[in-house]
JSON list of C-alpha atoms in Angstrom, two decimals:
[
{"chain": "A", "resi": 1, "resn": "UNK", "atom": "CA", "xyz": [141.13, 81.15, 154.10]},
{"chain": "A", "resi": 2, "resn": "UNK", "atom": "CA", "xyz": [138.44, 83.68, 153.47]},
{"chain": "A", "resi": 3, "resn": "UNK", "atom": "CA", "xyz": [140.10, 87.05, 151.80]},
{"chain": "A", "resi": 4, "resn": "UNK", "atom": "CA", "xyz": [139.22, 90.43, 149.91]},
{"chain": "A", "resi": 5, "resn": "UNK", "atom": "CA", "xyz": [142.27, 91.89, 147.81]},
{"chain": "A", "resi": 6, "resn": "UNK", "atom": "CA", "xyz": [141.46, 95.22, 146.26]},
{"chain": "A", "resi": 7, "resn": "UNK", "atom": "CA", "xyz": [143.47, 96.85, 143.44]},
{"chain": "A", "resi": 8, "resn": "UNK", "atom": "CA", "xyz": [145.01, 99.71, 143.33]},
{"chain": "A", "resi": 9, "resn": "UNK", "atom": "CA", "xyz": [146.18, 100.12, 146.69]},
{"chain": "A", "resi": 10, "resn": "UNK", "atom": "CA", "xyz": [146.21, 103.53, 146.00]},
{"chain": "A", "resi": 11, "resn": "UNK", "atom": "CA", "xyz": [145.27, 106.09, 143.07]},
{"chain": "A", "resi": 12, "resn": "UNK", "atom": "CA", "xyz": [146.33, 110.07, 142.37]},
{"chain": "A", "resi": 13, "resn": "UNK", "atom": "CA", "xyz": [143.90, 111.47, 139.29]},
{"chain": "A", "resi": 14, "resn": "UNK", "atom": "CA", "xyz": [142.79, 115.09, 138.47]},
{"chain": "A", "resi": 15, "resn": "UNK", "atom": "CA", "xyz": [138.97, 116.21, 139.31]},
{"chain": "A", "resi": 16, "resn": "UNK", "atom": "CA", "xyz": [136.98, 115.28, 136.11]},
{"chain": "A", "resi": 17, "resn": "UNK", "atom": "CA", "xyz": [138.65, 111.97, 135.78]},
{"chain": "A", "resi": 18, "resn": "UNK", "atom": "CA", "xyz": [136.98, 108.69, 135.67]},
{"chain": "A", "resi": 19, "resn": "UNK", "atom": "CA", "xyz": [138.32, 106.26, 137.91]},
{"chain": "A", "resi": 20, "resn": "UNK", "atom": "CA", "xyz": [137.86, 102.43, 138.16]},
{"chain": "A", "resi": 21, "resn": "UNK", "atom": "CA", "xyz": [138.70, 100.35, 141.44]},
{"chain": "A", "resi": 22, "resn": "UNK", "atom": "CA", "xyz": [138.79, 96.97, 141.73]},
{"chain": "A", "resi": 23, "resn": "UNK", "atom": "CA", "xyz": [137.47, 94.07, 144.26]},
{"chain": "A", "resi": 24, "resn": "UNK", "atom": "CA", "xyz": [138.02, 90.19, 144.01]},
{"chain": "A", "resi": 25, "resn": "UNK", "atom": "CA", "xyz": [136.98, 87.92, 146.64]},
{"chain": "A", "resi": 26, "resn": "UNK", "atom": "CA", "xyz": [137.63, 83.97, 147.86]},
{"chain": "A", "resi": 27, "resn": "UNK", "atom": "CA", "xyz": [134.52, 84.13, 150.83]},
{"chain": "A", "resi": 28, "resn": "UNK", "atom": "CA", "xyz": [132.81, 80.88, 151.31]},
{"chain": "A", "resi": 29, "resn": "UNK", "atom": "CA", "xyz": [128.77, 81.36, 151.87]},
{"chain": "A", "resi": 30, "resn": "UNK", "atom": "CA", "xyz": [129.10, 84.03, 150.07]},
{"chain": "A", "resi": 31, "resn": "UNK", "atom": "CA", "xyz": [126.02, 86.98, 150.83]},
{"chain": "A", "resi": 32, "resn": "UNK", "atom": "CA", "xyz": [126.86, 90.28, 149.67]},
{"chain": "A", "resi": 33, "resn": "UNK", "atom": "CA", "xyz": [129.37, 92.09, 148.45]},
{"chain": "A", "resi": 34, "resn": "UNK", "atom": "CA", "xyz": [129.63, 95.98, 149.53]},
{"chain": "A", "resi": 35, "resn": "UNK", "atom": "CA", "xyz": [131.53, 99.38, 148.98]},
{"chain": "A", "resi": 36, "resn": "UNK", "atom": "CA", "xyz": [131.87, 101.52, 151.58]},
{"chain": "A", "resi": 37, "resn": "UNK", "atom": "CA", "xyz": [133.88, 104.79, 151.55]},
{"chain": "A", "resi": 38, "resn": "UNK", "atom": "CA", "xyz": [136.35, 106.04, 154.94]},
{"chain": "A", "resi": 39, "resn": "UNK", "atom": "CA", "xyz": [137.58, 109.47, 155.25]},
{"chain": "A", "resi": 40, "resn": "UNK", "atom": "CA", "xyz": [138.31, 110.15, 158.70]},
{"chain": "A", "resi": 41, "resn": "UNK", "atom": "CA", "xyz": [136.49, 107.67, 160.58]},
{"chain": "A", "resi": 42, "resn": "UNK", "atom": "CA", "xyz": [133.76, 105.26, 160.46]},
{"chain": "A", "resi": 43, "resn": "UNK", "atom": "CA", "xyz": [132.75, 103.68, 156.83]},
{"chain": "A", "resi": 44, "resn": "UNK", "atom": "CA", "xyz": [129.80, 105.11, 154.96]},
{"chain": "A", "resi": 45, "resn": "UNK", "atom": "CA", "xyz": [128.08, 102.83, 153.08]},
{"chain": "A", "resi": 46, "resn": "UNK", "atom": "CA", "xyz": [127.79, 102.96, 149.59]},
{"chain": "A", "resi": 47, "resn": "UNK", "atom": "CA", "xyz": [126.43, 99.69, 147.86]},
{"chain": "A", "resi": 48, "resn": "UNK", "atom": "CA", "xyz": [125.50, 96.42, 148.45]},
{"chain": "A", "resi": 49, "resn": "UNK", "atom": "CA", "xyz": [125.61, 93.81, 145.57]},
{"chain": "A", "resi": 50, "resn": "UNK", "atom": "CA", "xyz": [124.39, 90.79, 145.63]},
{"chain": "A", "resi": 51, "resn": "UNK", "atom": "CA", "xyz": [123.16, 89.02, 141.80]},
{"chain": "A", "resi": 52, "resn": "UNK", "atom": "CA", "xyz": [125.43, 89.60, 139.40]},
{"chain": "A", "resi": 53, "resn": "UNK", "atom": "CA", "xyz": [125.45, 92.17, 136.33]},
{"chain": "A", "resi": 54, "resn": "UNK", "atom": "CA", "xyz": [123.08, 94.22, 137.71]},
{"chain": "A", "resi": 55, "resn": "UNK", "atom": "CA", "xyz": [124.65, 97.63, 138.27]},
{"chain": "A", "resi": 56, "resn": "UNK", "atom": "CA", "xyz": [123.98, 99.86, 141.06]},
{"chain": "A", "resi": 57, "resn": "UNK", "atom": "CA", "xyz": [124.54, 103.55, 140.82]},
{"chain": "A", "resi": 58, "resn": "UNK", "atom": "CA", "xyz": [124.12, 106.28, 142.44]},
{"chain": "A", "resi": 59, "resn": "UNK", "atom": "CA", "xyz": [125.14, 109.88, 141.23]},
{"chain": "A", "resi": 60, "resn": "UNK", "atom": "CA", "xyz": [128.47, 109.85, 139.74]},
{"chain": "A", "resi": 61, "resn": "UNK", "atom": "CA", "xyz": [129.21, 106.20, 141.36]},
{"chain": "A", "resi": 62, "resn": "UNK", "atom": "CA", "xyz": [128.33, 103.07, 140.14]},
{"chain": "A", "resi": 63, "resn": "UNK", "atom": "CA", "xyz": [128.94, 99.88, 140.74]},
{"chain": "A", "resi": 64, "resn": "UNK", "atom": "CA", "xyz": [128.35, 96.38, 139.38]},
{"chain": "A", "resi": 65, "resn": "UNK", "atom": "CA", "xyz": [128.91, 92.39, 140.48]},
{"chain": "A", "resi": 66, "resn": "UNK", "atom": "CA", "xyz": [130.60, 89.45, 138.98]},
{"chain": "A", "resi": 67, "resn": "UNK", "atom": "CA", "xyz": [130.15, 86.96, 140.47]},
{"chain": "A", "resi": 68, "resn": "UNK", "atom": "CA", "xyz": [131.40, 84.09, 138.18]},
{"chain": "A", "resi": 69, "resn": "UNK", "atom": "CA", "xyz": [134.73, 86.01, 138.53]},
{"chain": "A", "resi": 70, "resn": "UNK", "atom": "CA", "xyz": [134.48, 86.60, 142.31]},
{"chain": "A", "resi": 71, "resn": "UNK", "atom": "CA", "xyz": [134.85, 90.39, 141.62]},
{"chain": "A", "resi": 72, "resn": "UNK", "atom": "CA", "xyz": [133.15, 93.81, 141.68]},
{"chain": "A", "resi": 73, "resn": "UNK", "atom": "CA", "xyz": [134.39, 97.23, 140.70]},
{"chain": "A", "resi": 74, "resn": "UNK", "atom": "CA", "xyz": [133.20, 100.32, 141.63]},
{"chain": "A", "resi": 75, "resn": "UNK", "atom": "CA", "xyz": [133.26, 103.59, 139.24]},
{"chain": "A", "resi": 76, "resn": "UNK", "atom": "CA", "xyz": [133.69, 107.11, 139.83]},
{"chain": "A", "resi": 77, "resn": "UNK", "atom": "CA", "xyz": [133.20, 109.17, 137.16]},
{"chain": "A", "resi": 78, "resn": "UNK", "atom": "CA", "xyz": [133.88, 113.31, 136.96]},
{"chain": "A", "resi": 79, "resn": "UNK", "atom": "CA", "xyz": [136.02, 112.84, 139.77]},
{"chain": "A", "resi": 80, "resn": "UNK", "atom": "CA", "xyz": [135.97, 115.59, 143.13]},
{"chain": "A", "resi": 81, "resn": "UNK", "atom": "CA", "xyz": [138.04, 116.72, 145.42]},
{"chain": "A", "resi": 82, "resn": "UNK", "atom": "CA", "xyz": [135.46, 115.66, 147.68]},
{"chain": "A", "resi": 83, "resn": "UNK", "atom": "CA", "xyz": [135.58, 111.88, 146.75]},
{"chain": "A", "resi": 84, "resn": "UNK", "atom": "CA", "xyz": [139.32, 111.53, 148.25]},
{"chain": "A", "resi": 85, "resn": "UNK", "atom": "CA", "xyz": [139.13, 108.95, 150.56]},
{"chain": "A", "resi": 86, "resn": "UNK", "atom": "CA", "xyz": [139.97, 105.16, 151.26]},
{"chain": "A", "resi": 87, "resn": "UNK", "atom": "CA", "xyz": [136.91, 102.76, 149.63]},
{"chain": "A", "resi": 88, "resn": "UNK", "atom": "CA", "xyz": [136.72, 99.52, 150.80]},
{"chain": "A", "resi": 89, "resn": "UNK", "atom": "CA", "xyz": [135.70, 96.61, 149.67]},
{"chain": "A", "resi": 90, "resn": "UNK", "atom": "CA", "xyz": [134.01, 93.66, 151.91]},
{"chain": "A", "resi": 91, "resn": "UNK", "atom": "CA", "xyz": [132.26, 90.56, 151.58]},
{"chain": "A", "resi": 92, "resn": "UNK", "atom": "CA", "xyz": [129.61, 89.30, 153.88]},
{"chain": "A", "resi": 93, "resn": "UNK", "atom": "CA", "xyz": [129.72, 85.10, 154.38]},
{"chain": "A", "resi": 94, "resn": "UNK", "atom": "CA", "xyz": [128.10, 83.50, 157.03]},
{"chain": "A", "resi": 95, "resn": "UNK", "atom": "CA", "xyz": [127.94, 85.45, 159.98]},
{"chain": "A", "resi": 96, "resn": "UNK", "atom": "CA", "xyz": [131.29, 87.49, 159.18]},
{"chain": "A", "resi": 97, "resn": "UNK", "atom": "CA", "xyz": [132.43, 90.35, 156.98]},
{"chain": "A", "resi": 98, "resn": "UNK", "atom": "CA", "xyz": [136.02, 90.45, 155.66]},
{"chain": "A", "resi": 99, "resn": "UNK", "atom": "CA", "xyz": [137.06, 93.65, 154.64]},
{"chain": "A", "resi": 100, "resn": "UNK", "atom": "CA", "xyz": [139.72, 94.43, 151.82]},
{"chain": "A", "resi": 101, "resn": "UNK", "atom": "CA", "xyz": [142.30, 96.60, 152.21]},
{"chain": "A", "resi": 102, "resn": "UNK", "atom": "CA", "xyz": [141.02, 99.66, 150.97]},
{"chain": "A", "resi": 103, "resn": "UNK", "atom": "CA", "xyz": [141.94, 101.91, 147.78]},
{"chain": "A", "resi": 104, "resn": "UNK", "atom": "CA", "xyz": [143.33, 105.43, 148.94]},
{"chain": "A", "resi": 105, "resn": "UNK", "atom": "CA", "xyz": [142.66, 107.57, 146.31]},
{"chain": "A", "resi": 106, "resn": "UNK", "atom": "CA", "xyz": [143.62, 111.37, 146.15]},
{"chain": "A", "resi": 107, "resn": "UNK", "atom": "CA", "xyz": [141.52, 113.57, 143.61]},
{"chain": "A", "resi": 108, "resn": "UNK", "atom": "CA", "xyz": [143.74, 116.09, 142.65]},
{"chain": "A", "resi": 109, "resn": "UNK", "atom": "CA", "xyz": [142.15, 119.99, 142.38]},
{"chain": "B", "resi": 1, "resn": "UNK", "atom": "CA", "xyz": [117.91, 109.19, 160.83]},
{"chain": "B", "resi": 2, "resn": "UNK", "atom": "CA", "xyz": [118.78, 106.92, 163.51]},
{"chain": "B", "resi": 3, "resn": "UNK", "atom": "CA", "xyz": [122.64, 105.90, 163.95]},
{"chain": "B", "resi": 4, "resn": "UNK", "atom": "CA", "xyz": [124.65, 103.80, 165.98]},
{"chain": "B", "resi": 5, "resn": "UNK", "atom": "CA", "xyz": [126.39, 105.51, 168.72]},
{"chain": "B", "resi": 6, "resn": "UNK", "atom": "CA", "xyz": [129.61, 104.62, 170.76]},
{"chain": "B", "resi": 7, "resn": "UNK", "atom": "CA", "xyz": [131.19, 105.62, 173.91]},
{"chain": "B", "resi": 8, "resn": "UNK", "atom": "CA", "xyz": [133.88, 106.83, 174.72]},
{"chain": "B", "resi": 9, "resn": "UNK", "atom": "CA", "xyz": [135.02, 108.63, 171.74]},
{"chain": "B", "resi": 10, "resn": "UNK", "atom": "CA", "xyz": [138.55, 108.00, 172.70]},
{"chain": "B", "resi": 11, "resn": "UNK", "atom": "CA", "xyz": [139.91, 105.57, 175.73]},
{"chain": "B", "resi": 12, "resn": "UNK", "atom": "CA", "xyz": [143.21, 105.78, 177.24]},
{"chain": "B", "resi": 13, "resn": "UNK", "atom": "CA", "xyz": [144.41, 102.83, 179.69]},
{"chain": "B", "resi": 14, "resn": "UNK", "atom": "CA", "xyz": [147.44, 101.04, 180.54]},
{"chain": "B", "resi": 15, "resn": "UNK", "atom": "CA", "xyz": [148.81, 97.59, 179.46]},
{"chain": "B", "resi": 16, "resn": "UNK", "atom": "CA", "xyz": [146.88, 94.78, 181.58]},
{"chain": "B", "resi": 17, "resn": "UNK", "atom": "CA", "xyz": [143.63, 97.07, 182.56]},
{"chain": "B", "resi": 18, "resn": "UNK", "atom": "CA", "xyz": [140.38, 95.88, 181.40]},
{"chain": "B", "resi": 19, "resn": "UNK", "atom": "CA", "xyz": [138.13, 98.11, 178.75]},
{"chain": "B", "resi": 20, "resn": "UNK", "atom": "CA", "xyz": [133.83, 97.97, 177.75]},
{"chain": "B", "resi": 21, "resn": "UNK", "atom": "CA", "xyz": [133.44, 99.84, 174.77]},
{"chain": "B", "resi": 22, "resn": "UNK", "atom": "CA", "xyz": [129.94, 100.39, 174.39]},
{"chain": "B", "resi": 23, "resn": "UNK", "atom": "CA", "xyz": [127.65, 100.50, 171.92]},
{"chain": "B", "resi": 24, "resn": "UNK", "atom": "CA", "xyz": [123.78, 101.33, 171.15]},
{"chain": "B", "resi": 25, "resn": "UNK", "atom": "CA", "xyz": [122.91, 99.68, 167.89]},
{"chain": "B", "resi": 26, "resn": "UNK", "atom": "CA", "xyz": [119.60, 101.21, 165.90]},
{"chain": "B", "resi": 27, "resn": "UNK", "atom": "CA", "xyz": [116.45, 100.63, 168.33]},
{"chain": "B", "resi": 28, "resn": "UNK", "atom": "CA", "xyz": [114.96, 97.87, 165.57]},
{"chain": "B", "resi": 29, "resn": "UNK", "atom": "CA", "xyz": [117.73, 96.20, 164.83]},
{"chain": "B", "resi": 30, "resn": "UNK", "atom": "CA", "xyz": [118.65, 92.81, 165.67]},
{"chain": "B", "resi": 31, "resn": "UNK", "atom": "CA", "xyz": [122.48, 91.89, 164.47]},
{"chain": "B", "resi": 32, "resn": "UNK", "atom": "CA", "xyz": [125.29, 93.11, 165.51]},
{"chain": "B", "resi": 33, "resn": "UNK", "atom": "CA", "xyz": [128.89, 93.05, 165.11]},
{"chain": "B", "resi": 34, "resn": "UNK", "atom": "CA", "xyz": [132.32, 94.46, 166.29]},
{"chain": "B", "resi": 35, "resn": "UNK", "atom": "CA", "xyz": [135.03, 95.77, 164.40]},
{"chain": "B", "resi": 36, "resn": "UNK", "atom": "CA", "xyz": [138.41, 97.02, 164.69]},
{"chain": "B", "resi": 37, "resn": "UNK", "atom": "CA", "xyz": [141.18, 98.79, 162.27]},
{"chain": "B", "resi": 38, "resn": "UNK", "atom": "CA", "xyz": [144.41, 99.20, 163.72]},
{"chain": "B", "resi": 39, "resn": "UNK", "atom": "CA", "xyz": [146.01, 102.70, 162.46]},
{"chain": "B", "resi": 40, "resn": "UNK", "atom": "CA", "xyz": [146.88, 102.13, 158.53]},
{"chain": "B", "resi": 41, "resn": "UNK", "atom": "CA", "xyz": [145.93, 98.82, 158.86]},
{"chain": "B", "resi": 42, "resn": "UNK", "atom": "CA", "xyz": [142.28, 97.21, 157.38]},
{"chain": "B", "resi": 43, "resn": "UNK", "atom": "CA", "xyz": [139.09, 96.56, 159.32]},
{"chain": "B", "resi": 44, "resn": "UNK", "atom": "CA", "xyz": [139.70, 93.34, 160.89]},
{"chain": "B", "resi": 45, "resn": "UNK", "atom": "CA", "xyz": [136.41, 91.52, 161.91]},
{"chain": "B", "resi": 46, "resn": "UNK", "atom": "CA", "xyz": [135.99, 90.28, 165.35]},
{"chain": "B", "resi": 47, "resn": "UNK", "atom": "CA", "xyz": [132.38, 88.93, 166.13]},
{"chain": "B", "resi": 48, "resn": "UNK", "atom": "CA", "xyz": [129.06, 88.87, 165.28]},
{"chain": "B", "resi": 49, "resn": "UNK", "atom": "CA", "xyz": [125.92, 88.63, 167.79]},
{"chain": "B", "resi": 50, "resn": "UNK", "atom": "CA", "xyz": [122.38, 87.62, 167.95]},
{"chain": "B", "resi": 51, "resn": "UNK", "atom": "CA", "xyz": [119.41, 86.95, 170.20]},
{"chain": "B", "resi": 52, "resn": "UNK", "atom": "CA", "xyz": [122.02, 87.25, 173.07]},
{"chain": "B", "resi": 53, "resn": "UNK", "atom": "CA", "xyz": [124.84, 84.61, 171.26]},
{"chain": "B", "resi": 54, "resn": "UNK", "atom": "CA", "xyz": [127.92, 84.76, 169.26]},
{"chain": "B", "resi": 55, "resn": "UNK", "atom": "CA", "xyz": [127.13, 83.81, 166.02]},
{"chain": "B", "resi": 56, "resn": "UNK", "atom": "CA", "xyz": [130.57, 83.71, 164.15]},
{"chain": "B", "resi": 57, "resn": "UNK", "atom": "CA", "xyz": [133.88, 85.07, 165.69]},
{"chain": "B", "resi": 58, "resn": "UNK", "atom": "CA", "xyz": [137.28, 85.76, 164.17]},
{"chain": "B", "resi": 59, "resn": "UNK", "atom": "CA", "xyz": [140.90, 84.25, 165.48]},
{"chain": "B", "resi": 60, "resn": "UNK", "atom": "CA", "xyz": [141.44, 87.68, 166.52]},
{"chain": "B", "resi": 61, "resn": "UNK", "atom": "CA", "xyz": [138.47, 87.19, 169.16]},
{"chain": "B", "resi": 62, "resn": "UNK", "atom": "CA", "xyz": [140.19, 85.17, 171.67]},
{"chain": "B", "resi": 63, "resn": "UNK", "atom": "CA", "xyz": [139.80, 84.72, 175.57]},
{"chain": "B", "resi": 64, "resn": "UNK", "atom": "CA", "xyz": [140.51, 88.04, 176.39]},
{"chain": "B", "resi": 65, "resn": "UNK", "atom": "CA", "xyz": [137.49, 89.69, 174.74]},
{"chain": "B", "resi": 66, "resn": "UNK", "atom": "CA", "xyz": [134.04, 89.05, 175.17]},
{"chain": "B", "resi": 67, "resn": "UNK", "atom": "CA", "xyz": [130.37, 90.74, 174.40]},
{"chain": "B", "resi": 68, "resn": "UNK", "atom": "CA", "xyz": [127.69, 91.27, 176.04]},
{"chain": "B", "resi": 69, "resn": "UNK", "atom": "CA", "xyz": [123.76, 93.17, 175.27]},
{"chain": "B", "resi": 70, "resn": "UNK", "atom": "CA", "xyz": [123.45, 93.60, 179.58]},
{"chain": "B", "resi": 71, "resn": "UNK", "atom": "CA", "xyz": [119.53, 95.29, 178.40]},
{"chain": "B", "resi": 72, "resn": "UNK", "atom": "CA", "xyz": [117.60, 95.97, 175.40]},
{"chain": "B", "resi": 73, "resn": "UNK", "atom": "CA", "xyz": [119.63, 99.09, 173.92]},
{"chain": "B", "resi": 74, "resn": "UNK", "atom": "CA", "xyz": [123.59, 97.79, 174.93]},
{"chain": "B", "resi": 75, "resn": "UNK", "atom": "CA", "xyz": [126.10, 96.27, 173.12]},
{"chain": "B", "resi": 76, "resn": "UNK", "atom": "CA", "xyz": [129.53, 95.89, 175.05]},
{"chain": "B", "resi": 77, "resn": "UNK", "atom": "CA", "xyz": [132.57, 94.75, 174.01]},
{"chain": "B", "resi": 78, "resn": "UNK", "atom": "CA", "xyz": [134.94, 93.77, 176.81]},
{"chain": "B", "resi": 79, "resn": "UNK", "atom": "CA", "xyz": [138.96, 93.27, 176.71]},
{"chain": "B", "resi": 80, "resn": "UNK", "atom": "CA", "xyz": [140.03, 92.06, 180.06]},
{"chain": "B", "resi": 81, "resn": "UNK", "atom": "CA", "xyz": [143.45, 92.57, 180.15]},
{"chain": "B", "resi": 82, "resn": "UNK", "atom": "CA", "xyz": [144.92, 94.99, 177.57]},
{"chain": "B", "resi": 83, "resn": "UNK", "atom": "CA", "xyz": [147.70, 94.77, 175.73]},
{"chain": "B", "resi": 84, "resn": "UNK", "atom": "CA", "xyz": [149.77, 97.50, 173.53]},
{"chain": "B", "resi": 85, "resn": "UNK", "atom": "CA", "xyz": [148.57, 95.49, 170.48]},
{"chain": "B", "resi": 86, "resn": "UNK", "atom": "CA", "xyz": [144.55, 95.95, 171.20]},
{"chain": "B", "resi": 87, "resn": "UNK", "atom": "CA", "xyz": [145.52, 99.87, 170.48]},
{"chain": "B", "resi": 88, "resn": "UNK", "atom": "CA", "xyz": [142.98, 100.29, 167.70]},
{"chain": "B", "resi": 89, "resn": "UNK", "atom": "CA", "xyz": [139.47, 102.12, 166.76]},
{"chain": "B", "resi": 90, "resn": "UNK", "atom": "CA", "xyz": [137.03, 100.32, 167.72]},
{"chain": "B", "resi": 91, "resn": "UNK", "atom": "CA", "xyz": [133.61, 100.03, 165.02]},
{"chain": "B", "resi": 92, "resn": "UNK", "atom": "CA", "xyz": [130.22, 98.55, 166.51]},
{"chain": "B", "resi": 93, "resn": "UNK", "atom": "CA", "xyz": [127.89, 97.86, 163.26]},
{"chain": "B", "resi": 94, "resn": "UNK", "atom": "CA", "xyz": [124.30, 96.54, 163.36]},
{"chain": "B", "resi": 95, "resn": "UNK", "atom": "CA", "xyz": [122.21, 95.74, 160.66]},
{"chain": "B", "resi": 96, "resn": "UNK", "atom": "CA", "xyz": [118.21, 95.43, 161.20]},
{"chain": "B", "resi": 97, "resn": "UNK", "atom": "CA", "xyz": [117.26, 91.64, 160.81]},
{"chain": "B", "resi": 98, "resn": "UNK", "atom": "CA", "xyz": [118.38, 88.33, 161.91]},
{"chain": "B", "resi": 99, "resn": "UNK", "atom": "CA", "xyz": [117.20, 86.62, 159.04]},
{"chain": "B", "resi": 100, "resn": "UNK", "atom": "CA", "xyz": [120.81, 86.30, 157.10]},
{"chain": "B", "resi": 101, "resn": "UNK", "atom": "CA", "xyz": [119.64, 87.60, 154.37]},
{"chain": "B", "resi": 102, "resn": "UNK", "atom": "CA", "xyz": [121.75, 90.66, 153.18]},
{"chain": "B", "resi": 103, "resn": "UNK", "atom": "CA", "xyz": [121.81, 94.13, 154.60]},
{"chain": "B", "resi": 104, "resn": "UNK", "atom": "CA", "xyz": [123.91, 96.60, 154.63]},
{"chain": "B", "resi": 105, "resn": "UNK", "atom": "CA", "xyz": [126.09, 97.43, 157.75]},
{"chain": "B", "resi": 106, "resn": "UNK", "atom": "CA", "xyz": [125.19, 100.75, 159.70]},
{"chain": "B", "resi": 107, "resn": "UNK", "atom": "CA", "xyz": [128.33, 101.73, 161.33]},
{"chain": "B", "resi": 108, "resn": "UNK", "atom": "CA", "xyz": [129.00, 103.63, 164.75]},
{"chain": "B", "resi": 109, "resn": "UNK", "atom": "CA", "xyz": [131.71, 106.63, 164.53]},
{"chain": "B", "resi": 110, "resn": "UNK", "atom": "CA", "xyz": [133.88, 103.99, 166.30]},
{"chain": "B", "resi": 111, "resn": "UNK", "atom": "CA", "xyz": [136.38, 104.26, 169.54]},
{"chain": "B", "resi": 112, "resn": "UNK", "atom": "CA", "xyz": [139.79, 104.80, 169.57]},
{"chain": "B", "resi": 113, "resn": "UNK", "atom": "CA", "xyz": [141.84, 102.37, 172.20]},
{"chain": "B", "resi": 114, "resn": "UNK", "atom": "CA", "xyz": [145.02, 103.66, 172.94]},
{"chain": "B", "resi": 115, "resn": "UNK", "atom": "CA", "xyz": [146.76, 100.96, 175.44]},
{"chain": "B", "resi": 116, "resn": "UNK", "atom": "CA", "xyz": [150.15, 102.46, 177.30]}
]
């Protein structure tokens, strides 16, 4: 069975702190992998990976692909107030996208 | 920048009443797909579309739901008979080609089902 387990489930830091959040995948056909961020409703997308070790970044977010070890993690560094939110992993395969559960993190003031 | 837009915002109905949830997708593109995320829960896949098929669908997408593009700007999502477990938001996504090859997912705000 096709699934996306992200790590931490959830994350409390101070602003300025560099966080790291995790994404492994078992997706047969695998596409693309991508990072999208919810706050109160719909995702925003973020990245889409799909060769491995070549990072995307943008800003204070990066992100990068493995995918010999099924797994992606996306970085935020000089954390915000303004980046609490749920991110969310998903993997596209075929013609479907499974979806992780999310990371909740909480940035501290 | 165009976006994908849903209606209603927020849909009330009661247990055994059919819904559409609609959806215009970004005038170009070609793929679609529905969503839903039960309250705390994860986005749960349901079905992906094109050139007027289902492409892939999830266990979740059984004979009570069903899509439809009824004209060129359309995407509907029907449940036909509710029940207190379809309570959920709703996402329509689209991305711009058919081709498979990877795109990111251009979400619509989403509609919240609430099923009494």
């Amino acid at each position: 069975e096709d699934k996306v387990v992200q790590s931490p489930l959830s994350l409390v830091v101070h602003e300025g702190d560099t966080v790291t959040l995790n994404c492994s995948y078992e997706v047969t056909n695998f596409r693309s992998l991508l990072w999208y961020k919810q706050e109160k409703k719909a995702p925003t997308f973020l990245f889409m990976l799909t060769s491995s070790g070549i990072e995307k970044k943008s800003g204070r977010l990066s992100s990068i692909l493995d995918k010999k070890e099924l797994s992606s993690i996306l970085n935020i560094t000089a954390t915000q107030t303004g980046d609490s939110a749920i991110y969310l992993c998903a993997v596209t395969g075929g013609f479907k996208t499974i979806f992780g559960a999310g990371t909740r993190l909480f940035v501290k003031a | 920048e165009p976006e994908v837009t849903q209606t209603p915002s927020h849909q009330v109905t009661q247990m055994g009443q059919e819904v559409i949830l609609r959806c215009v997708p970004i005038s170009n593109h070609l793929y679609f797909y529905w969503y839903r995320q039960i309250l705390g829960q994860k986005v749960e896949f349901l079905v992906s579309f094109y050139n007027n098929e289902i492409s892939e669908k999830s266990e979740i997408f059984d004979d009570q739901f069903s899509v439809e593009r009824p004209d060129g700007s359309n995407f509907t999502l029907k449940i036909r008979s509710t029940k207190l477990e379809d309570s959920a938001m709703y996402f329509c996504a689209s991305i711009p080609l058919a081709s498979g090859r990877p795109y990111e997912q251009y979400f619509g705000p989403g509609t919240r089902l609430t099923v009494t």
